[in-house]
Amino acid sequence: MTAAMLISGTIGWFVLMSGQAVTDVVFWRCSFGALTLLAICAAMGLLRPGILNFKIFAIAVGGGIAIVLNWLLLFAAYSHASISIATTVYNTQPFMLLGLGALFLGERITFTKLFWLALAFAGMAIIVEGKPTETAGSGGYAIGILLSLGAAFFYALAAIAAKWLKGTPPHLIALIQVSTGILMLAPFTNFSAAPQNAGGWSILVTMGIVHTGVMYVLLYGAIQKLPTHLTGALSFIYPIAAIVVDRLAFGHVLGLGQIAGAIIILGAAAGMNLGWTIPLPWHRNGHLSKRTAE
């Protein structure tokens, strides 16, 4: 899980260093990722007939559309609001999932969950107000935040699709998703702008093999072996790694307001993911059991 999150935290660097348009980056990521996942699925015996039916396949394709749109928006956000801010805002995805889960899965929204949602919203407001001075008067920073929020929304849609696909081999789902991305983006990809040297291709190949194929294997393997609370805790390595990479590679330093907002958002997301409870002021003993909090 740690390795998967560290790999995820470096993807922003690869996206920006590729020098490619966002649609081209995602197309090549899907292409090389599909080849990697095809080999993995073949080795695991997941390509045999009977594993999928039409309904499962259709839901997986829908999830693939969502995950590709998620990548497009998140990668586009990097150049507007920096990798650090885009990744932090992107971690509002648990709250997007909260609303979608209530809408599509009938999941209950509790007071505690609403508290963490409100806290994350406060962190978001602080980040918006804490924009760097060099972007003052420019809409680029706000656009980056909106793109990140859009990416979080589509990630939540993909997560809902994954919930509907419970029991389906996850590596096969990933293969369908990236294959869907190839078909979606092929008409919009500028093949004449493909890299002209080995260095450029190595970045795209790495994103496909390492950041897609290998990362999926590590992530799903971890989810199968670890308890949910530990999986949730380790997932916060991803935004921390992205902030460190942004600082070391591009020299981006967060302002005090941005740091405060990031801490609040990540703290709220941690409370949401790990099921932290809060004491309610009107409780007669000033303490609250987990059941009452929920």
Short mmCIF file of C-alpha atoms in Angstrom, two decimals:
data_model
loop_
_atom_site.label_atom_id
_atom_site.label_comp_id
_atom_site.label_asym_id
_atom_site.label_seq_id
_atom_site.Cartn_x
_atom_site.Cartn_y
_atom_site.Cartn_z
CA MET A 1 0.00 0.00 0.00
CA THR A 2 2.85 2.34 0.84
CA ALA A 3 4.53 1.63 -2.50
CA ALA A 4 1.27 2.20 -4.38
CA MET A 5 0.71 5.57 -2.69
CA LEU A 6 4.31 6.69 -3.27
CA ILE A 7 3.97 5.82 -6.96
CA SER A 8 0.70 7.78 -7.15
CA GLY A 9 2.38 10.76 -5.50
CA THR A 10 4.92 11.05 -8.32
CA ILE A 11 2.52 10.98 -11.26
CA GLY A 12 2.17 14.78 -11.36
CA TRP A 13 5.88 15.12 -12.08
CA PHE A 14 5.63 12.67 -14.99
CA VAL A 15 2.58 14.45 -16.41
CA LEU A 16 4.27 17.87 -16.42
CA MET A 17 7.65 16.58 -17.59
CA SER A 18 6.10 14.70 -20.53
CA GLY A 19 5.39 17.99 -22.30
CA GLN A 20 2.33 16.39 -23.89
CA ALA A 21 -1.24 17.66 -24.04
CA VAL A 22 -3.41 16.20 -21.28
CA THR A 23 -5.51 14.12 -23.68
CA ASP A 24 -2.34 12.68 -25.23
CA VAL A 25 -0.84 11.85 -21.82
CA VAL A 26 -3.97 9.98 -20.73
CA PHE A 27 -4.24 8.15 -24.07
CA TRP A 28 -0.67 6.84 -23.86
CA ARG A 29 -1.11 5.99 -20.18
CA CYS A 30 -4.18 3.95 -21.09
CA SER A 31 -2.40 2.29 -24.02
CA PHE A 32 0.70 1.15 -22.14
CA GLY A 33 -1.38 0.41 -19.07
CA ALA A 34 -3.69 -1.80 -21.11
CA LEU A 35 -0.76 -3.83 -22.47
CA THR A 36 0.58 -4.30 -18.93
CA LEU A 37 -2.79 -5.24 -17.44
CA LEU A 38 -3.52 -7.57 -20.37
CA ALA A 39 -0.34 -9.50 -19.58
CA ILE A 40 -1.21 -9.54 -15.86
CA CYS A 41 -4.78 -10.73 -16.46
CA ALA A 42 -3.54 -13.43 -18.86
CA ALA A 43 -1.01 -14.65 -16.29
CA MET A 44 -3.74 -14.75 -13.62
CA GLY A 45 -6.13 -16.66 -15.87
CA LEU A 46 -8.69 -13.86 -15.92
CA LEU A 47 -9.28 -13.85 -19.67
CA ARG A 48 -11.25 -17.09 -19.75
CA PRO A 49 -14.92 -17.00 -20.85
CA GLY A 50 -17.68 -16.80 -18.27
CA ILE A 51 -16.10 -14.31 -15.85
CA LEU A 52 -18.07 -11.36 -17.21
CA ASN A 53 -21.65 -10.89 -18.28
CA PHE A 54 -23.06 -7.94 -20.22
CA LYS A 55 -24.24 -6.06 -17.10
CA ILE A 56 -20.85 -6.32 -15.38
CA PHE A 57 -19.07 -5.30 -18.58
CA ALA A 58 -21.36 -2.28 -19.06
CA ILE A 59 -20.83 -1.09 -15.48
CA ALA A 60 -17.07 -1.53 -15.86
CA VAL A 61 -17.12 0.55 -19.06
CA GLY A 62 -19.13 3.24 -17.26
CA GLY A 63 -16.56 3.23 -14.47
CA GLY A 64 -13.85 3.46 -17.11
CA ILE A 65 -15.41 6.58 -18.62
CA ALA A 66 -15.51 8.13 -15.15
CA ILE A 67 -11.90 7.23 -14.29
CA VAL A 68 -10.60 8.59 -17.61
CA LEU A 69 -12.47 11.87 -17.09
CA ASN A 70 -10.98 11.91 -13.59
CA TRP A 71 -7.45 11.64 -15.00
CA LEU A 72 -8.09 14.31 -17.64
CA LEU A 73 -9.36 16.84 -15.10
CA LEU A 74 -6.74 16.12 -12.45
CA PHE A 75 -3.83 16.29 -14.89
CA ALA A 76 -5.20 19.54 -16.33
CA ALA A 77 -5.39 20.98 -12.80
CA TYR A 78 -1.65 20.56 -12.20
CA SER A 79 -0.68 23.41 -14.49
CA HIS A 80 -3.24 25.78 -12.97
CA ALA A 81 -3.07 25.26 -9.21
CA SER A 82 0.17 23.25 -8.75
CA ILE A 83 0.48 19.54 -8.00
CA SER A 84 0.25 20.17 -4.24
CA ILE A 85 -3.02 22.11 -4.29
CA ALA A 86 -4.62 19.97 -7.01
CA THR A 87 -3.84 16.77 -5.11
CA THR A 88 -5.05 18.17 -1.78
CA VAL A 89 -8.34 19.39 -3.25
CA TYR A 90 -8.67 16.06 -5.06
CA ASN A 91 -8.73 14.39 -1.65
CA THR A 92 -12.25 15.72 -1.12
CA GLN A 93 -13.32 12.58 -3.01
CA PRO A 94 -14.59 10.79 0.15
CA PHE A 95 -17.21 13.53 0.50
CA MET A 96 -18.25 13.20 -3.15
CA LEU A 97 -18.62 9.48 -2.48
CA LEU A 98 -20.70 10.26 0.61
CA GLY A 99 -23.29 12.11 -1.44
CA LEU A 100 -23.30 9.62 -4.30
CA GLY A 101 -23.54 6.70 -1.86
CA ALA A 102 -26.63 8.26 -0.28
CA LEU A 103 -28.12 8.91 -3.73
CA PHE A 104 -27.42 5.59 -5.46
CA LEU A 105 -26.75 3.08 -2.67
CA GLY A 106 -29.12 4.31 0.02
CA GLU A 107 -26.29 4.84 2.50
CA ARG A 108 -27.10 6.93 5.58
CA ILE A 109 -25.54 10.37 6.07
CA THR A 110 -24.87 10.85 9.78
CA PHE A 111 -24.18 13.96 11.83
CA THR A 112 -20.53 12.95 12.19
CA LYS A 113 -20.13 12.64 8.42
CA LEU A 114 -21.76 16.04 7.93
CA PHE A 115 -19.30 17.50 10.44
CA TRP A 116 -16.31 16.21 8.47
CA LEU A 117 -17.94 17.48 5.25
CA ALA A 118 -18.35 20.96 6.74
CA LEU A 119 -14.76 20.92 7.97
CA ALA A 120 -13.48 19.95 4.52
CA PHE A 121 -15.55 22.76 2.99
CA ALA A 122 -13.93 25.20 5.43
CA GLY A 123 -10.49 23.95 4.39
CA MET A 124 -11.47 24.41 0.77
CA ALA A 125 -12.52 28.01 1.41
CA ILE A 126 -9.19 28.72 3.12
CA ILE A 127 -7.26 27.28 0.17
CA VAL A 128 -9.28 29.37 -2.29
CA GLU A 129 -8.55 32.51 -0.28
CA GLY A 130 -4.90 31.50 0.15
CA LYS A 131 -4.03 31.69 -3.53
CA PRO A 132 -0.45 32.80 -4.29
CA THR A 133 0.05 36.51 -4.88
CA GLU A 134 1.42 35.88 -8.35
CA THR A 135 -1.97 34.51 -9.40
CA ALA A 136 -3.91 37.48 -8.03
CA GLY A 137 -6.27 38.78 -10.67
CA SER A 138 -5.93 35.56 -12.64
CA GLY A 139 -8.62 32.91 -12.88
CA GLY A 140 -6.09 30.13 -13.38
CA TYR A 141 -5.86 29.19 -9.71
CA ALA A 142 -9.65 28.96 -9.33
CA ILE A 143 -9.84 26.92 -12.54
CA GLY A 144 -7.29 24.49 -11.12
CA ILE A 145 -9.36 24.03 -7.97
CA LEU A 146 -12.55 23.49 -9.98
CA LEU A 147 -10.79 20.94 -12.19
CA SER A 148 -9.58 19.09 -9.07
CA LEU A 149 -13.10 19.04 -7.64
CA GLY A 150 -14.39 17.70 -10.95
CA ALA A 151 -11.73 14.99 -10.88
CA ALA A 152 -12.78 14.02 -7.34
CA PHE A 153 -16.41 13.80 -8.47
CA PHE A 154 -15.63 11.44 -11.35
CA TYR A 155 -13.38 9.35 -9.10
CA ALA A 156 -16.34 8.96 -6.74
CA LEU A 157 -18.50 7.84 -9.68
CA ALA A 158 -15.87 5.24 -10.56
CA ALA A 159 -15.86 4.10 -6.91
CA ILE A 160 -19.66 3.67 -7.01
CA ALA A 161 -19.25 1.53 -10.14
CA ALA A 162 -16.60 -0.53 -8.32
CA LYS A 163 -19.04 -1.15 -5.46
CA TRP A 164 -21.53 -2.52 -7.96
CA LEU A 165 -18.79 -4.80 -9.34
CA LYS A 166 -17.96 -6.43 -6.00
CA GLY A 167 -16.68 -9.95 -6.64
CA THR A 168 -15.35 -9.13 -10.12
CA PRO A 169 -11.54 -9.47 -10.42
CA PRO A 170 -10.23 -5.89 -9.97
CA HIS A 171 -7.36 -6.32 -12.44
CA LEU A 172 -9.89 -7.22 -15.11
CA ILE A 173 -11.96 -4.15 -14.22
CA ALA A 174 -8.83 -2.01 -14.57
CA LEU A 175 -8.10 -3.55 -17.98
CA ILE A 176 -11.62 -2.71 -19.19
CA GLN A 177 -11.26 0.84 -17.84
CA VAL A 178 -8.01 1.67 -19.60
CA SER A 179 -9.21 -0.02 -22.78
CA THR A 180 -12.28 2.22 -22.62
CA GLY A 181 -9.90 5.18 -22.31
CA ILE A 182 -8.09 4.18 -25.49
CA LEU A 183 -11.34 4.19 -27.46
CA MET A 184 -12.50 7.46 -25.86
CA LEU A 185 -9.33 9.42 -26.52
CA ALA A 186 -8.00 8.01 -29.81
CA PRO A 187 -10.03 10.52 -31.90
CA PHE A 188 -8.65 13.44 -29.85
CA THR A 189 -5.02 12.35 -29.65
CA ASN A 190 -2.44 14.25 -31.67
CA PHE A 191 -0.22 11.41 -32.85
CA SER A 192 2.03 13.81 -34.76
CA ALA A 193 2.99 15.38 -31.40
CA ALA A 194 4.21 12.07 -29.98
CA PRO A 195 7.70 12.18 -28.38
CA GLN A 196 10.62 12.25 -30.79
CA ASN A 197 13.19 10.78 -28.41
CA ALA A 198 13.63 7.88 -26.00
CA GLY A 199 13.40 10.15 -22.97
CA GLY A 200 9.92 11.35 -23.88
CA TRP A 201 8.69 7.84 -24.57
CA SER A 202 10.19 6.52 -21.34
CA ILE A 203 8.03 8.96 -19.35
CA LEU A 204 4.84 7.79 -21.08
CA VAL A 205 5.78 4.11 -20.85
CA THR A 206 6.54 4.51 -17.14
CA MET A 207 3.14 6.09 -16.55
CA GLY A 208 1.47 3.17 -18.30
CA ILE A 209 3.47 0.32 -16.80
CA VAL A 210 4.36 1.63 -13.32
CA HIS A 211 1.67 4.21 -12.52
CA THR A 212 -1.12 2.09 -13.98
CA GLY A 213 -0.30 -1.61 -14.27
CA VAL A 214 2.06 -2.06 -11.32
CA MET A 215 0.21 0.44 -9.13
CA TYR A 216 -3.11 -1.38 -9.64
CA VAL A 217 -1.52 -4.72 -8.69
CA LEU A 218 0.05 -3.24 -5.55
CA LEU A 219 -3.08 -1.34 -4.56
CA TYR A 220 -5.53 -4.20 -5.00
CA GLY A 221 -3.14 -6.64 -3.36
CA ALA A 222 -2.90 -4.32 -0.36
CA ILE A 223 -6.67 -3.83 -0.12
CA GLN A 224 -7.15 -7.60 -0.02
CA LYS A 225 -4.60 -8.07 2.79
CA LEU A 226 -5.03 -5.00 5.00
CA PRO A 227 -7.87 -4.01 7.34
CA THR A 228 -9.94 -1.11 6.09
CA HIS A 229 -8.74 1.38 8.72
CA LEU A 230 -5.09 0.76 7.83
CA THR A 231 -5.80 1.07 4.11
CA GLY A 232 -7.49 4.43 4.79
CA ALA A 233 -4.61 5.64 6.95
CA LEU A 234 -1.92 4.71 4.43
CA SER A 235 -3.82 6.38 1.60
CA PHE A 236 -2.70 9.74 2.99
CA ILE A 237 0.84 8.97 1.90
CA TYR A 238 -0.34 9.93 -1.60
CA PRO A 239 -1.04 13.68 -1.05
CA ILE A 240 1.97 14.03 1.25
CA ALA A 241 4.23 12.45 -1.40
CA ALA A 242 2.74 14.72 -4.08
CA ILE A 243 3.43 17.84 -1.97
CA VAL A 244 7.04 16.73 -1.38
CA VAL A 245 7.57 15.98 -5.08
CA ASP A 246 6.08 19.37 -6.03
CA ARG A 247 8.47 21.09 -3.61
CA LEU A 248 11.60 19.19 -4.68
CA ALA A 249 10.96 19.08 -8.43
CA PHE A 250 9.32 22.45 -9.08
CA GLY A 251 10.10 24.50 -5.97
CA HIS A 252 6.44 25.13 -5.20
CA VAL A 253 6.03 26.20 -1.57
CA LEU A 254 2.57 26.42 -0.04
CA GLY A 255 1.57 29.66 1.69
CA LEU A 256 0.36 29.64 5.29
CA GLY A 257 -3.28 29.77 4.22
CA GLN A 258 -2.78 26.91 1.77
CA ILE A 259 -1.00 24.83 4.40
CA ALA A 260 -3.81 25.45 6.90
CA GLY A 261 -6.45 24.56 4.31
CA ALA A 262 -4.57 21.42 3.27
CA ILE A 263 -4.25 20.25 6.88
CA ILE A 264 -7.97 20.82 7.48
CA ILE A 265 -9.03 18.98 4.29
CA LEU A 266 -6.71 16.03 4.89
CA GLY A 267 -7.73 15.90 8.56
CA ALA A 268 -11.41 15.87 7.61
CA ALA A 269 -10.80 13.18 5.00
CA ALA A 270 -8.91 11.14 7.61
CA GLY A 271 -11.81 11.47 10.04
CA MET A 272 -14.20 10.36 7.29
CA ASN A 273 -12.10 7.42 6.09
CA LEU A 274 -11.10 6.17 9.54
CA GLY A 275 -14.50 6.62 11.15
CA TRP A 276 -13.46 9.07 13.84
CA THR A 277 -16.34 10.14 16.09
CA ILE A 278 -16.92 13.53 17.69
CA PRO A 279 -18.54 14.45 21.03
CA LEU A 280 -21.84 16.25 20.70
CA PRO A 281 -22.19 19.27 23.01
CA TRP A 282 -25.79 18.43 23.93
CA HIS A 283 -24.99 14.94 25.13
CA ARG A 284 -25.69 14.86 28.85
CA ASN A 285 -22.40 13.21 29.81
CA GLY A 286 -20.27 15.10 27.34
CA HIS A 287 -19.17 11.79 25.84
CA LEU A 288 -20.43 9.82 22.92
CA SER A 289 -20.32 6.19 21.98
CA LYS A 290 -19.49 5.30 18.41
CA ARG A 291 -23.02 4.03 17.85
CA THR A 292 -24.56 7.31 19.09
CA ALA A 293 -22.20 9.37 16.92
CA GLU A 294 -23.28 7.47 13.88
#
